[in-house]
mmCIF file of N, CA, C and O and ligand atoms in Angstrom:
data_model
loop_
_atom_site.group_PDB
_atom_site.id
_atom_site.type_symbol
_atom_site.label_atom_id
_atom_site.label_comp_id
_atom_site.label_asym_id
_atom_site.label_seq_id
_atom_site.Cartn_x
_atom_site.Cartn_y
_atom_site.Cartn_z
ATOM 1 N N ALA K 1 -46.046 208.576 13.075
ATOM 2 C CA ALA K 1 -45.154 209.438 12.295
ATOM 3 C C ALA K 1 -45.195 209.034 10.838
ATOM 4 O O ALA K 1 -45.465 207.883 10.505
ATOM 5 N N LYS K 2 -44.919 210.004 9.993
ATOM 6 C CA LYS K 2 -44.848 209.752 8.546
ATOM 7 C C LYS K 2 -43.439 210.067 8.055
ATOM 8 O O LYS K 2 -42.798 211.013 8.521
ATOM 9 N N TYR K 3 -43.015 209.259 7.105
ATOM 10 C CA TYR K 3 -41.716 209.431 6.476
ATOM 11 C C TYR K 3 -41.922 209.566 4.983
ATOM 12 O O TYR K 3 -42.883 209.017 4.431
ATOM 13 N N THR K 4 -41.027 210.294 4.324
ATOM 14 C CA THR K 4 -41.149 210.455 2.882
ATOM 15 C C THR K 4 -39.790 210.364 2.225
ATOM 16 O O THR K 4 -38.749 210.657 2.837
ATOM 17 N N ILE K 5 -39.826 209.915 0.976
ATOM 18 C CA ILE K 5 -38.610 209.810 0.169
ATOM 19 C C ILE K 5 -39.015 209.988 -1.288
ATOM 20 O O ILE K 5 -40.174 209.735 -1.646
ATOM 21 N N VAL K 6 -38.082 210.442 -2.116
ATOM 22 C CA VAL K 6 -38.327 210.572 -3.551
ATOM 23 C C VAL K 6 -37.587 209.454 -4.280
ATOM 24 O O VAL K 6 -36.408 209.195 -4.003
ATOM 25 N N ASP K 7 -38.289 208.784 -5.182
ATOM 26 C CA ASP K 7 -37.608 207.862 -6.090
ATOM 27 C C ASP K 7 -36.971 208.702 -7.192
ATOM 28 O O ASP K 7 -37.642 209.130 -8.129
ATOM 29 N N ARG K 8 -35.686 208.967 -7.028
ATOM 30 C CA ARG K 8 -34.986 209.856 -7.962
ATOM 31 C C ARG K 8 -34.746 209.197 -9.315
ATOM 32 O O ARG K 8 -34.387 209.871 -10.278
ATOM 33 N N GLU K 9 -34.947 207.897 -9.400
ATOM 34 C CA GLU K 9 -34.818 207.198 -10.683
ATOM 35 C C GLU K 9 -36.016 207.493 -11.593
ATOM 36 O O GLU K 9 -35.893 207.456 -12.815
ATOM 37 N N THR K 10 -37.164 207.760 -10.980
ATOM 38 C CA THR K 10 -38.379 207.964 -11.785
ATOM 39 C C THR K 10 -38.837 209.419 -11.814
ATOM 40 O O THR K 10 -39.695 209.766 -12.626
ATOM 41 N N CYS K 11 -38.297 210.266 -10.924
ATOM 42 C CA CYS K 11 -38.650 211.693 -10.940
ATOM 43 C C CYS K 11 -38.305 212.290 -12.296
ATOM 44 O O CYS K 11 -37.214 212.080 -12.817
ATOM 45 N N ILE K 12 -39.273 213.014 -12.869
ATOM 46 C CA ILE K 12 -39.065 213.634 -14.185
ATOM 47 C C ILE K 12 -38.888 215.146 -14.057
ATOM 48 O O ILE K 12 -39.047 215.887 -15.023
ATOM 49 N N ALA K 13 -38.565 215.598 -12.844
ATOM 50 C CA ALA K 13 -38.297 217.026 -12.606
ATOM 51 C C ALA K 13 -39.469 217.901 -13.016
ATOM 52 O O ALA K 13 -39.282 218.970 -13.596
ATOM 53 N N CYS K 14 -40.662 217.445 -12.688
ATOM 54 C CA CYS K 14 -41.850 218.198 -13.120
ATOM 55 C C CYS K 14 -42.036 219.479 -12.333
ATOM 56 O O CYS K 14 -42.659 220.414 -12.797
ATOM 57 N N GLY K 15 -41.550 219.510 -11.103
ATOM 58 C CA GLY K 15 -41.621 220.741 -10.328
ATOM 59 C C GLY K 15 -42.831 220.875 -9.434
ATOM 60 O O GLY K 15 -42.994 221.893 -8.773
ATOM 61 N N SER K 16 -43.662 219.859 -9.382
ATOM 62 C CA SER K 16 -44.894 219.960 -8.598
ATOM 63 C C SER K 16 -44.667 219.845 -7.095
ATOM 64 O O SER K 16 -45.283 220.562 -6.310
ATOM 65 N N CYS K 17 -43.779 218.968 -6.677
ATOM 66 C CA CYS K 17 -43.682 218.679 -5.241
ATOM 67 C C CYS K 17 -43.158 219.861 -4.435
ATOM 68 O O CYS K 17 -43.658 220.148 -3.355
ATOM 69 N N GLU K 18 -42.157 220.547 -4.948
ATOM 70 C CA GLU K 18 -41.672 221.699 -4.194
ATOM 71 C C GLU K 18 -42.713 222.811 -4.158
ATOM 72 O O GLU K 18 -42.776 223.577 -3.201
ATOM 73 N N ALA K 19 -43.534 222.889 -5.206
ATOM 74 C CA ALA K 19 -44.572 223.919 -5.237
ATOM 75 C C ALA K 19 -45.576 223.722 -4.107
ATOM 76 O O ALA K 19 -46.036 224.697 -3.513
ATOM 77 N N VAL K 20 -45.912 222.480 -3.792
ATOM 78 C CA VAL K 20 -46.916 222.237 -2.743
ATOM 79 C C VAL K 20 -46.293 221.965 -1.371
ATOM 80 O O VAL K 20 -46.971 222.107 -0.360
ATOM 81 N N ALA K 21 -45.016 221.562 -1.347
ATOM 82 C CA ALA K 21 -44.367 221.252 -0.060
ATOM 83 C C ALA K 21 -42.928 221.764 -0.048
ATOM 84 O O ALA K 21 -41.973 220.993 0.035
ATOM 85 N N PRO K 22 -42.767 223.090 -0.103
ATOM 86 C CA PRO K 22 -41.422 223.673 -0.231
ATOM 87 C C PRO K 22 -40.533 223.467 0.989
ATOM 88 O O PRO K 22 -39.311 223.601 0.879
ATOM 89 N N ASP K 23 -41.143 223.141 2.129
ATOM 90 C CA ASP K 23 -40.329 222.890 3.318
ATOM 91 C C ASP K 23 -39.774 221.478 3.347
ATOM 92 O O ASP K 23 -38.878 221.178 4.134
ATOM 93 N N ILE K 24 -40.305 220.629 2.494
ATOM 94 C CA ILE K 24 -39.946 219.217 2.538
ATOM 95 C C ILE K 24 -39.125 218.783 1.326
ATOM 96 O O ILE K 24 -38.178 218.013 1.450
ATOM 97 N N TYR K 25 -39.498 219.265 0.140
ATOM 98 C CA TYR K 25 -38.817 218.829 -1.080
ATOM 99 C C TYR K 25 -38.044 219.974 -1.718
ATOM 100 O O TYR K 25 -38.513 221.116 -1.748
ATOM 101 N N GLY K 26 -36.876 219.640 -2.233
ATOM 102 C CA GLY K 26 -36.076 220.594 -2.985
ATOM 103 C C GLY K 26 -35.558 219.900 -4.231
ATOM 104 O O GLY K 26 -35.785 218.699 -4.435
ATOM 105 N N TYR K 27 -34.846 220.649 -5.077
ATOM 106 C CA TYR K 27 -34.347 220.089 -6.326
ATOM 107 C C TYR K 27 -32.837 220.198 -6.396
ATOM 108 O O TYR K 27 -32.257 221.184 -5.927
ATOM 109 N N ASP K 28 -32.221 219.210 -7.050
ATOM 110 C CA ASP K 28 -30.785 219.321 -7.315
ATOM 111 C C ASP K 28 -30.571 220.170 -8.576
ATOM 112 O O ASP K 28 -31.522 220.731 -9.128
ATOM 113 N N ASP K 29 -29.341 220.249 -9.031
ATOM 114 C CA ASP K 29 -29.019 221.117 -10.163
ATOM 115 C C ASP K 29 -29.773 220.738 -11.432
ATOM 116 O O ASP K 29 -29.966 221.566 -12.326
ATOM 117 N N GLU K 30 -30.199 219.490 -11.512
ATOM 118 C CA GLU K 30 -30.915 219.025 -12.704
ATOM 119 C C GLU K 30 -32.428 219.002 -12.505
ATOM 120 O O GLU K 30 -33.158 218.502 -13.360
ATOM 121 N N GLY K 31 -32.860 219.537 -11.378
ATOM 122 C CA GLY K 31 -34.291 219.609 -11.131
ATOM 123 C C GLY K 31 -34.895 218.351 -10.573
ATOM 124 O O GLY K 31 -36.111 218.243 -10.432
ATOM 125 N N ILE K 32 -34.040 217.389 -10.247
ATOM 126 C CA ILE K 32 -34.531 216.148 -9.661
ATOM 127 C C ILE K 32 -34.750 216.367 -8.166
ATOM 128 O O ILE K 32 -33.883 216.900 -7.471
ATOM 129 N N SER K 33 -35.902 215.926 -7.712
ATOM 130 C CA SER K 33 -36.326 216.208 -6.340
ATOM 131 C C SER K 33 -35.621 215.337 -5.307
ATOM 132 O O SER K 33 -35.234 214.200 -5.593
ATOM 133 N N PHE K 34 -35.496 215.875 -4.101
ATOM 134 C CA PHE K 34 -35.033 215.085 -2.955
ATOM 135 C C PHE K 34 -35.653 215.663 -1.684
ATOM 136 O O PHE K 34 -36.101 216.807 -1.672
ATOM 137 N N VAL K 35 -35.663 214.863 -0.636
ATOM 138 C CA VAL K 35 -36.221 215.301 0.639
ATOM 139 C C VAL K 35 -35.172 216.104 1.398
ATOM 140 O O VAL K 35 -34.069 215.617 1.682
ATOM 141 N N LEU K 36 -35.540 217.350 1.738
ATOM 142 C CA LEU K 36 -34.614 218.264 2.400
ATOM 143 C C LEU K 36 -34.283 217.821 3.826
ATOM 144 O O LEU K 36 -33.173 218.061 4.306
ATOM 145 N N LEU K 37 -35.241 217.175 4.484
ATOM 146 C CA LEU K 37 -35.099 216.849 5.910
ATOM 147 C C LEU K 37 -33.892 215.978 6.204
ATOM 148 O O LEU K 37 -33.234 216.125 7.221
ATOM 149 N N ASP K 38 -33.635 215.017 5.319
ATOM 150 C CA ASP K 38 -32.653 213.977 5.629
ATOM 151 C C ASP K 38 -31.846 213.576 4.397
ATOM 152 O O ASP K 38 -31.392 212.430 4.309
ATOM 153 N N ASP K 39 -31.696 214.540 3.468
ATOM 154 C CA ASP K 39 -30.950 214.266 2.231
ATOM 155 C C ASP K 39 -31.499 213.022 1.520
ATOM 156 O O ASP K 39 -30.746 212.208 0.995
ATOM 157 N N ASN K 40 -32.819 212.938 1.515
ATOM 158 C CA ASN K 40 -33.546 211.879 0.797
ATOM 159 C C ASN K 40 -33.252 210.468 1.315
ATOM 160 O O ASN K 40 -33.303 209.503 0.550
ATOM 161 N N LYS K 41 -33.027 210.354 2.583
ATOM 162 C CA LYS K 41 -32.868 209.017 3.160
ATOM 163 C C LYS K 41 -34.210 208.454 3.661
ATOM 164 O O LYS K 41 -34.353 207.247 3.856
ATOM 165 N N GLY K 42 -35.174 209.362 3.904
ATOM 166 C CA GLY K 42 -36.462 208.889 4.393
ATOM 167 C C GLY K 42 -36.401 208.387 5.821
ATOM 168 O O GLY K 42 -37.161 207.486 6.199
ATOM 169 N N THR K 43 -35.520 208.965 6.604
ATOM 170 C CA THR K 43 -35.324 208.506 7.984
ATOM 171 C C THR K 43 -35.812 209.505 9.027
ATOM 172 O O THR K 43 -35.890 209.169 10.215
ATOM 173 N N GLU K 44 -36.129 210.715 8.600
ATOM 174 C CA GLU K 44 -36.531 211.774 9.522
ATOM 175 C C GLU K 44 -38.054 211.908 9.494
ATOM 176 O O GLU K 44 -38.629 212.082 8.411
ATOM 177 N N ALA K 45 -38.719 211.798 10.633
ATOM 178 C CA ALA K 45 -40.173 211.946 10.674
ATOM 179 C C ALA K 45 -40.572 213.333 10.177
ATOM 180 O O ALA K 45 -39.973 214.341 10.575
ATOM 181 N N VAL K 46 -41.586 213.371 9.316
ATOM 182 C CA VAL K 46 -42.065 214.648 8.792
ATOM 183 C C VAL K 46 -42.833 215.364 9.896
ATOM 184 O O VAL K 46 -43.738 214.772 10.502
ATOM 185 N N PRO K 47 -42.484 216.617 10.189
ATOM 186 C CA PRO K 47 -43.224 217.362 11.226
ATOM 187 C C PRO K 47 -44.722 217.403 10.905
ATOM 188 O O PRO K 47 -45.106 217.513 9.734
ATOM 189 N N ASP K 48 -45.550 217.294 11.942
ATOM 190 C CA ASP K 48 -46.998 217.189 11.760
ATOM 191 C C ASP K 48 -47.566 218.276 10.857
ATOM 192 O O ASP K 48 -48.473 218.023 10.070
ATOM 193 N N GLU K 49 -47.031 219.489 10.966
ATOM 194 C CA GLU K 49 -47.616 220.596 10.212
ATOM 195 C C GLU K 49 -47.402 220.459 8.708
ATOM 196 O O GLU K 49 -48.020 221.181 7.928
ATOM 197 N N PHE K 50 -46.541 219.518 8.291
ATOM 198 C CA PHE K 50 -46.278 219.350 6.864
ATOM 199 C C PHE K 50 -46.881 218.070 6.282
ATOM 200 O O PHE K 50 -46.679 217.776 5.106
ATOM 201 N N ILE K 51 -47.638 217.336 7.098
ATOM 202 C CA ILE K 51 -48.211 216.073 6.603
ATOM 203 C C ILE K 51 -49.176 216.330 5.439
ATOM 204 O O ILE K 51 -49.132 215.629 4.413
ATOM 205 N N ASP K 52 -50.041 217.336 5.580
ATOM 206 C CA ASP K 52 -50.975 217.628 4.486
ATOM 207 C C ASP K 52 -50.229 217.970 3.206
ATOM 208 O O ASP K 52 -50.636 217.572 2.110
ATOM 209 N N ASP K 53 -49.111 218.681 3.334
ATOM 210 C CA ASP K 53 -48.324 219.070 2.158
ATOM 211 C C ASP K 53 -47.729 217.853 1.449
ATOM 212 O O ASP K 53 -47.737 217.780 0.217
ATOM 213 N N ILE K 54 -47.210 216.912 2.222
ATOM 214 C CA ILE K 54 -46.591 215.757 1.548
ATOM 215 C C ILE K 54 -47.647 214.865 0.902
ATOM 216 O O ILE K 54 -47.386 214.255 -0.128
ATOM 217 N N VAL K 55 -48.845 214.828 1.495
ATOM 218 C CA VAL K 55 -49.927 214.071 0.851
ATOM 219 C C VAL K 55 -50.312 214.743 -0.466
ATOM 220 O O VAL K 55 -50.533 214.067 -1.482
ATOM 221 N N ASP K 56 -50.363 216.076 -0.471
ATOM 222 C CA ASP K 56 -50.633 216.792 -1.721
ATOM 223 C C ASP K 56 -49.554 216.494 -2.757
ATOM 224 O O ASP K 56 -49.851 216.299 -3.945
ATOM 225 N N ALA K 57 -48.308 216.465 -2.331
ATOM 226 C CA ALA K 57 -47.203 216.175 -3.248
ATOM 227 C C ALA K 57 -47.309 214.750 -3.791
ATOM 228 O O ALA K 57 -47.123 214.506 -4.987
ATOM 229 N N PHE K 58 -47.623 213.828 -2.901
ATOM 230 C CA PHE K 58 -47.819 212.427 -3.287
ATOM 231 C C PHE K 58 -48.899 212.317 -4.365
ATOM 232 O O PHE K 58 -48.720 211.649 -5.391
ATOM 233 N N GLU K 59 -50.013 212.983 -4.126
ATOM 234 C CA GLU K 59 -51.140 212.885 -5.056
ATOM 235 C C GLU K 59 -50.868 213.620 -6.364
ATOM 236 O O GLU K 59 -51.416 213.269 -7.401
ATOM 237 N N GLY K 60 -50.009 214.638 -6.304
ATOM 238 C CA GLY K 60 -49.783 215.460 -7.488
ATOM 239 C C GLY K 60 -48.614 215.038 -8.351
ATOM 240 O O GLY K 60 -48.456 215.546 -9.461
ATOM 241 N N CYS K 61 -47.808 214.117 -7.877
ATOM 242 C CA CYS K 61 -46.625 213.732 -8.656
ATOM 243 C C CYS K 61 -47.036 212.882 -9.852
ATOM 244 O O CYS K 61 -47.615 211.812 -9.680
ATOM 245 N N PRO K 62 -46.704 213.319 -11.071
ATOM 246 C CA PRO K 62 -47.165 212.607 -12.269
ATOM 247 C C PRO K 62 -46.442 211.279 -12.499
ATOM 248 O O PRO K 62 -46.937 210.454 -13.262
ATOM 249 N N SER K 63 -45.315 211.092 -11.843
ATOM 250 C CA SER K 63 -44.569 209.849 -12.063
ATOM 251 C C SER K 63 -44.565 208.951 -10.825
ATOM 252 O O SER K 63 -43.808 207.983 -10.761
ATOM 253 N N GLU K 64 -45.427 209.286 -9.862
ATOM 254 C CA GLU K 64 -45.542 208.497 -8.624
ATOM 255 C C GLU K 64 -44.195 208.291 -7.943
ATOM 256 O O GLU K 64 -43.895 207.221 -7.417
ATOM 257 N N SER K 65 -43.387 209.334 -7.955
ATOM 258 C CA SER K 65 -42.042 209.255 -7.373
ATOM 259 C C SER K 65 -41.989 209.626 -5.903
ATOM 260 O O SER K 65 -40.991 209.371 -5.237
ATOM 261 N N ILE K 66 -43.051 210.249 -5.405
ATOM 262 C CA ILE K 66 -43.115 210.605 -3.990
ATOM 263 C C ILE K 66 -43.630 209.402 -3.213
ATOM 264 O O ILE K 66 -44.719 208.893 -3.500
ATOM 265 N N LYS K 67 -42.867 208.961 -2.251
ATOM 266 C CA LYS K 67 -43.275 207.823 -1.422
ATOM 267 C C LYS K 67 -43.521 208.301 0.001
ATOM 268 O O LYS K 67 -42.781 209.162 0.515
ATOM 269 N N ILE K 68 -44.538 207.753 0.635
ATOM 270 C CA ILE K 68 -44.875 208.075 2.026
ATOM 271 C C ILE K 68 -45.136 206.756 2.763
ATOM 272 O O ILE K 68 -45.780 205.862 2.215
ATOM 273 N N ALA K 69 -44.633 206.654 3.979
ATOM 274 C CA ALA K 69 -44.885 205.451 4.779
ATOM 275 C C ALA K 69 -44.874 205.791 6.263
ATOM 276 O O ALA K 69 -44.461 206.882 6.666
ATOM 277 N N ASP K 70 -45.337 204.836 7.065
ATOM 278 C CA ASP K 70 -45.365 204.999 8.517
ATOM 279 C C ASP K 70 -44.037 204.633 9.168
ATOM 280 O O ASP K 70 -43.873 204.806 10.378
ATOM 281 N N ARG K 71 -43.146 204.073 8.395
ATOM 282 C CA ARG K 71 -41.843 203.654 8.915
ATOM 283 C C ARG K 71 -40.734 204.282 8.072
ATOM 284 O O ARG K 71 -40.962 204.626 6.905
ATOM 285 N N PRO K 72 -39.521 204.389 8.603
ATOM 286 C CA PRO K 72 -38.415 204.979 7.848
ATOM 287 C C PRO K 72 -38.038 204.139 6.629
ATOM 288 O O PRO K 72 -38.095 202.907 6.671
ATOM 289 N N PHE K 73 -37.653 204.820 5.565
ATOM 290 C CA PHE K 73 -37.265 204.134 4.329
ATOM 291 C C PHE K 73 -35.811 203.670 4.342
ATOM 292 O O PHE K 73 -35.431 202.809 3.549
ATOM 293 N N ASN K 74 -35.016 204.280 5.202
ATOM 294 C CA ASN K 74 -33.587 203.937 5.249
ATOM 295 C C ASN K 74 -32.929 203.978 3.873
ATOM 296 O O ASN K 74 -32.115 203.120 3.519
ATOM 297 N N GLY K 75 -33.314 204.987 3.107
ATOM 298 C CA GLY K 75 -32.659 205.221 1.822
ATOM 299 C C GLY K 75 -33.226 204.463 0.638
ATOM 300 O O GLY K 75 -32.784 204.688 -0.487
ATOM 301 N N ASN K 76 -34.198 203.594 0.873
ATOM 302 C CA ASN K 76 -34.734 202.771 -0.216
ATOM 303 C C ASN K 76 -36.174 203.150 -0.553
ATOM 304 O O ASN K 76 -37.093 202.818 0.203
ATOM 305 N N PRO K 77 -36.395 203.839 -1.678
ATOM 306 C CA PRO K 77 -37.752 204.256 -2.030
ATOM 307 C C PRO K 77 -38.709 203.084 -2.215
ATOM 308 O O PRO K 77 -39.924 203.245 -2.146
ATOM 309 N N HIS K 78 -38.178 201.911 -2.477
ATOM 310 C CA HIS K 78 -39.021 200.729 -2.721
ATOM 311 C C HIS K 78 -39.175 199.862 -1.476
ATOM 312 O O HIS K 78 -39.642 198.725 -1.562
ATOM 313 N N ALA K 79 -38.814 200.397 -0.319
ATOM 314 C CA ALA K 79 -38.769 199.596 0.900
ATOM 315 C C ALA K 79 -40.097 198.918 1.222
ATOM 316 O O ALA K 79 -40.118 197.817 1.758
ATOM 317 N N PHE K 80 -41.211 199.553 0.864
ATOM 318 C CA PHE K 80 -42.516 199.018 1.280
ATOM 319 C C PHE K 80 -43.393 198.660 0.091
ATOM 320 O O PHE K 80 -44.604 198.628 0.185
ATOM 321 N N GLU K 81 -42.766 198.353 -1.039
ATOM 322 C CA GLU K 81 -43.540 197.969 -2.232
ATOM 323 C C GLU K 81 -43.475 196.467 -2.434
ATOM 324 O O GLU K 81 -42.595 195.802 -1.939
HETATM 325 FE FE1 LIG C 101 -40.240 214.775 -9.459
HETATM 326 FE FE2 LIG C 101 -42.679 214.132 -8.905
HETATM 327 FE FE3 LIG C 101 -41.536 216.115 -7.667
HETATM 328 S S1 LIG C 101 -41.766 214.140 -10.907
HETATM 329 S S2 LIG C 101 -40.139 216.977 -9.157
HETATM 330 S S3 LIG C 101 -40.954 213.977 -7.549
HETATM 331 S S4 LIG C 101 -43.658 216.010 -8.272
#
């Protein structure tokens, strides 16, 4: 399984992640991204059909704010750094 979370401290609201993975990422009122699945806790496994999308988002984020791992983040974007 894959898990994803957004580092909201470094997200610059560029708008790329929702464009490539609209089922997974959304924006708050200020355009800062979060994971829709689990309110950005990184605890909900990403459904298989969206894995390619989150990899695209990961690769396309200009501030490296999209995190992906094989284990749950439990709310901490830096859990595996
Ligand atoms: Fe933010 Fe990166 Fe998405 S800057 S809006 S997390 S592509």
